[in-house]
Short mmCIF file of C-alpha atoms in Angstrom, two decimals:
data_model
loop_
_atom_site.label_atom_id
_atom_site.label_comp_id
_atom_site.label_asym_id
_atom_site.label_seq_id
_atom_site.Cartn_x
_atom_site.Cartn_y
_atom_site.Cartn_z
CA UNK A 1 135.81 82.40 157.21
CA UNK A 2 134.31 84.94 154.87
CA UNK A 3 131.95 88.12 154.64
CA UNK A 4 128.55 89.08 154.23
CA UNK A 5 126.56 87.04 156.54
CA UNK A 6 122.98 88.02 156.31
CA UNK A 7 122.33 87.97 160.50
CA UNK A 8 120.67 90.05 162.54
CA UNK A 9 122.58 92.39 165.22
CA UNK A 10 121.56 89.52 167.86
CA UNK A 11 123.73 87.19 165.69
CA UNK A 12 120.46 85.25 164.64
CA UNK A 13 119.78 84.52 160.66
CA UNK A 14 117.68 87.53 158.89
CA UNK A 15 113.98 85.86 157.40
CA UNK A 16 114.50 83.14 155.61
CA UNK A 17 117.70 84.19 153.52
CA UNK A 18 120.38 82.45 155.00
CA UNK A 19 119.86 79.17 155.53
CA UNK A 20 122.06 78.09 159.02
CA UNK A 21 121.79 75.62 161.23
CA UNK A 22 122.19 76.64 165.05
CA UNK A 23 125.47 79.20 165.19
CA UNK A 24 127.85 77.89 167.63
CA UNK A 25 130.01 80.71 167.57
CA UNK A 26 130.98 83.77 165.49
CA UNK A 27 133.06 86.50 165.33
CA UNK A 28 133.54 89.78 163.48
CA UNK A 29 137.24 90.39 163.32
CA UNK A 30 137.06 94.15 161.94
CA UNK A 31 134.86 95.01 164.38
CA UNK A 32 136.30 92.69 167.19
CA UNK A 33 132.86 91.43 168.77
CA UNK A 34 131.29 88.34 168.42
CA UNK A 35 128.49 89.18 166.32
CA UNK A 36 129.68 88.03 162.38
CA UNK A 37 126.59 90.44 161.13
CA UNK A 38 126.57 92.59 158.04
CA UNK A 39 127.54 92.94 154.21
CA UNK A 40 130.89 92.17 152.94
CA UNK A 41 132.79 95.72 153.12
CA UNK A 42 135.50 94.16 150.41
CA UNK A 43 133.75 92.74 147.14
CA UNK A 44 133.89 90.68 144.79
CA UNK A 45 136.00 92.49 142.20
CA UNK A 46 135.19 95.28 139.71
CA UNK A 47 131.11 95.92 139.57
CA UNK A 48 129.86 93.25 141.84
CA UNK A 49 129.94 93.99 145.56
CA UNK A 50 128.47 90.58 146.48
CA UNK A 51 127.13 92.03 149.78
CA UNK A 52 126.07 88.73 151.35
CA UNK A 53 129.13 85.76 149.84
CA UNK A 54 129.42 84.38 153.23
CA UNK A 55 125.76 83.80 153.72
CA UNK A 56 126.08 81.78 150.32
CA UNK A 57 129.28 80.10 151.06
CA UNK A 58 128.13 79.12 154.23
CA UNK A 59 124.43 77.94 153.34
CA UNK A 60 126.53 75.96 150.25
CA UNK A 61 128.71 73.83 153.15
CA UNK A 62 126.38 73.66 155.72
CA UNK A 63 122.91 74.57 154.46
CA UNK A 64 119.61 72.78 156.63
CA UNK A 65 118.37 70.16 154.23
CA UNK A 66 115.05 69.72 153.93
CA UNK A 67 113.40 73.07 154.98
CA UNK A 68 112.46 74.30 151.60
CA UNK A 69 114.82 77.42 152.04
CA UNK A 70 118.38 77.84 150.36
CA UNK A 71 120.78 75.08 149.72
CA UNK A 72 121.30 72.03 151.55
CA UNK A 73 124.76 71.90 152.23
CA UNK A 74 127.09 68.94 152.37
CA UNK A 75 127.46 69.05 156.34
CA UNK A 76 123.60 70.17 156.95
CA UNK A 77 122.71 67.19 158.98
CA UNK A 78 126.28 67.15 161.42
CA UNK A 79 127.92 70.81 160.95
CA UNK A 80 128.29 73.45 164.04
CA UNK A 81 128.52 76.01 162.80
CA UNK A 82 131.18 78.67 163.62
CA UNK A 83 131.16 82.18 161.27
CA UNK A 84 134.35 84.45 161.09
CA UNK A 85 133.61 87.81 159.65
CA UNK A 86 137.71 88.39 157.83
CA UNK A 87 137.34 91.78 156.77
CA UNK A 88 139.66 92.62 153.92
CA UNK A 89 143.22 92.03 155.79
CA UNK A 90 145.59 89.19 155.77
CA UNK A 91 146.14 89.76 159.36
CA UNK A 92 142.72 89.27 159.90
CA UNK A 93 142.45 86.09 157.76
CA UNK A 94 145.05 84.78 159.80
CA UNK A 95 143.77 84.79 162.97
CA UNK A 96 139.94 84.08 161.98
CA UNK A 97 142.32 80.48 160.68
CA UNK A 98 143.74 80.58 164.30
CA UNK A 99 140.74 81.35 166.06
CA UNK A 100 138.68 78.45 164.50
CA UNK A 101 140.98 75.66 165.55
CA UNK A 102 141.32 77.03 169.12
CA UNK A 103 138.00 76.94 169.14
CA UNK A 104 137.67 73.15 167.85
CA UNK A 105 136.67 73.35 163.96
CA UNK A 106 137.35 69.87 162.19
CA UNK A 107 136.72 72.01 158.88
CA UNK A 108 138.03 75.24 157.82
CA UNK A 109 136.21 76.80 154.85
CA UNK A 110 138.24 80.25 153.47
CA UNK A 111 136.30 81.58 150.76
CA UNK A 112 138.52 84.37 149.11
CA UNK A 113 141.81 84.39 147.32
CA UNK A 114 144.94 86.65 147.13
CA UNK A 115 147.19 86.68 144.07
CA UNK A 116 150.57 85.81 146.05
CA UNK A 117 152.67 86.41 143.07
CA UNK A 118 153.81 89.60 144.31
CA UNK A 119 157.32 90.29 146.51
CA UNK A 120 155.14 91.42 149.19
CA UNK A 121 152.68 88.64 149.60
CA UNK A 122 155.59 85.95 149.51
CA UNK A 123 157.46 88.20 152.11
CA UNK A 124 154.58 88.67 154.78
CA UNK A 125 153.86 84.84 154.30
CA UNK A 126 157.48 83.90 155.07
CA UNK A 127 157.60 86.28 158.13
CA UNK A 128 153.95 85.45 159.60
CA UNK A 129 154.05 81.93 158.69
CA UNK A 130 150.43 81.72 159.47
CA UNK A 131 149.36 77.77 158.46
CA UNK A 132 152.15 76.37 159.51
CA UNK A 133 151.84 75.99 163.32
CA UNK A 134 148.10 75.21 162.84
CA UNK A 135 149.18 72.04 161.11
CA UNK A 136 151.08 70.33 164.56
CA UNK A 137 151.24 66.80 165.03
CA UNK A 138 148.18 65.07 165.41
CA UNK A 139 145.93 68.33 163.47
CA UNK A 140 143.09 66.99 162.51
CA UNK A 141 141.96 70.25 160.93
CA UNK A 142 140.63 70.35 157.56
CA UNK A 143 141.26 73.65 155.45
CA UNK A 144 139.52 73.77 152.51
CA UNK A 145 140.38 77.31 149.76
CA UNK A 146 138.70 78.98 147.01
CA UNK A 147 141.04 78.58 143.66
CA UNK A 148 141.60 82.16 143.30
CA UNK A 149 137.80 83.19 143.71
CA UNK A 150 137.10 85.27 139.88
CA UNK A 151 140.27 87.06 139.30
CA UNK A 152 141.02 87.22 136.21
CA UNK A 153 145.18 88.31 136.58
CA UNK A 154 146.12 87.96 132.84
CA UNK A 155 143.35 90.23 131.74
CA UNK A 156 141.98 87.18 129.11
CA UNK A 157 138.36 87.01 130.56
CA UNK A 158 138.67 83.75 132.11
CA UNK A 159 138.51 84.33 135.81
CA UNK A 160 140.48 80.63 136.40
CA UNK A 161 142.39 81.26 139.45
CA UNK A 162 144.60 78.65 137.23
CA UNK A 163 144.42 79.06 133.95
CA UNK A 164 147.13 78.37 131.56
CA UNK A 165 148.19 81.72 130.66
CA UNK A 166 148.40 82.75 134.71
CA UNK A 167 151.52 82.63 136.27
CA UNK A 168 150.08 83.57 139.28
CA UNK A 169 149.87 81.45 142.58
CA UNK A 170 147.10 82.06 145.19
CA UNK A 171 147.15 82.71 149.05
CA UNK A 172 145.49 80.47 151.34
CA UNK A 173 145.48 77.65 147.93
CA UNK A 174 149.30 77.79 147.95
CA UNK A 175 149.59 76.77 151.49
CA UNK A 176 150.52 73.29 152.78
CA UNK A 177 147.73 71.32 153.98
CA UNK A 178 144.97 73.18 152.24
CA UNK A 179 142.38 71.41 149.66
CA UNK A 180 141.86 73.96 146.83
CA UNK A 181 138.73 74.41 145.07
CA UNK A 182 136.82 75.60 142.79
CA UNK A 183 133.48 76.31 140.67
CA UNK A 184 132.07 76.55 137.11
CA UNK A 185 130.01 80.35 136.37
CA UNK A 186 126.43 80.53 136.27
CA UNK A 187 125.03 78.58 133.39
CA UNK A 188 128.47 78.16 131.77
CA UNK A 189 131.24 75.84 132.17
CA UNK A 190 134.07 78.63 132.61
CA UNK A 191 136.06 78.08 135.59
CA UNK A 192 135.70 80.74 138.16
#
């Protein structure tokens, strides 16, 4: 579940830029067809607009090894490959989360982050409740969440989704049953 996946309007990977096994499914939830294709609308914070994050994200998890293109992902050799275009609305994020396990994902991979400590954010969370009937008994699901993806809430310059001076929690990383992540900046060993 993310945005910018570098596909063609057939749903089919552009040249050799993203790096995807065979699609199973996908589906653009802004646009509400089942073509995931296009930039990311939403950005990656002030000044970078990270058009294609999803194609990244994805090719990181599930790039093809071995074909001298991209990354070779962690679940290259077994993923299928499902890709949920979010679009910039918690509603949305929600039922991309829903959509996937109807439609049989063992792994859930949401790459973005919301600061949920607002009012707001705790209140739409209490009335959706959108994880919690995805985790029934026997869920085999997997949901794995970026640590706050590069916002940087305290104004310090560290973009540490949990650094020590943040008080802040983050939406889908505060959720029951979901494995939090993160990743060290280009070059550096800051936590982003």
């Amino acid at each position: 579940i993310d945005e910018g996946f570098y596909l063609g309007t057939n749903g089919n990977p552009l040249g050799n830029d993203s790096d995807f096994p065979t699609i199973v499914g996908q589906y653009d939830f802004p646009a509400n067809d089942y073509i995931a294709d296009g930039p990311s609308t939403i950005g990656c914070g002030a000044g970078n607009p990270c058009f294609w994050h999803g194609t990244g994200a994805t090719g990181v998890a599930v790039g093809v090894l071995n074909n001298r293109l991209g990354d070779a992902g962690t679940g290259g050799l077994i993923a299928d490959v499902m890709l949920f275009k979010r679009g910039g609305t918690k509603a949305n994020e929600y039922r991309a989360a829903r959509t996937a396990v109807a439609w049989g994902a063992d792994v859930i991979s949401m790459s973005f982050g919301g600061d949920c400590d607002t009012v707001a954010c705790r209140r739409f969370d209490r009335e959706y409740a959108p994880f919690e009937n995805l985790f029934g008994a026997g869920s085999k699901t997997v949901f794995v969440a970026g640590a706050g993806n590069g916002h940087d809430l305290d104004g310090d310059g560290n973009f540490a989704g949990y650094d020590v001076g943040d008080p802040h929690f983050f939406h889908p990383c505060l959720e029951d049953h979901v494995i939090c992540v993160g990743a060290l900046d280009d070059a550096k060993t800051t936590r982003i």
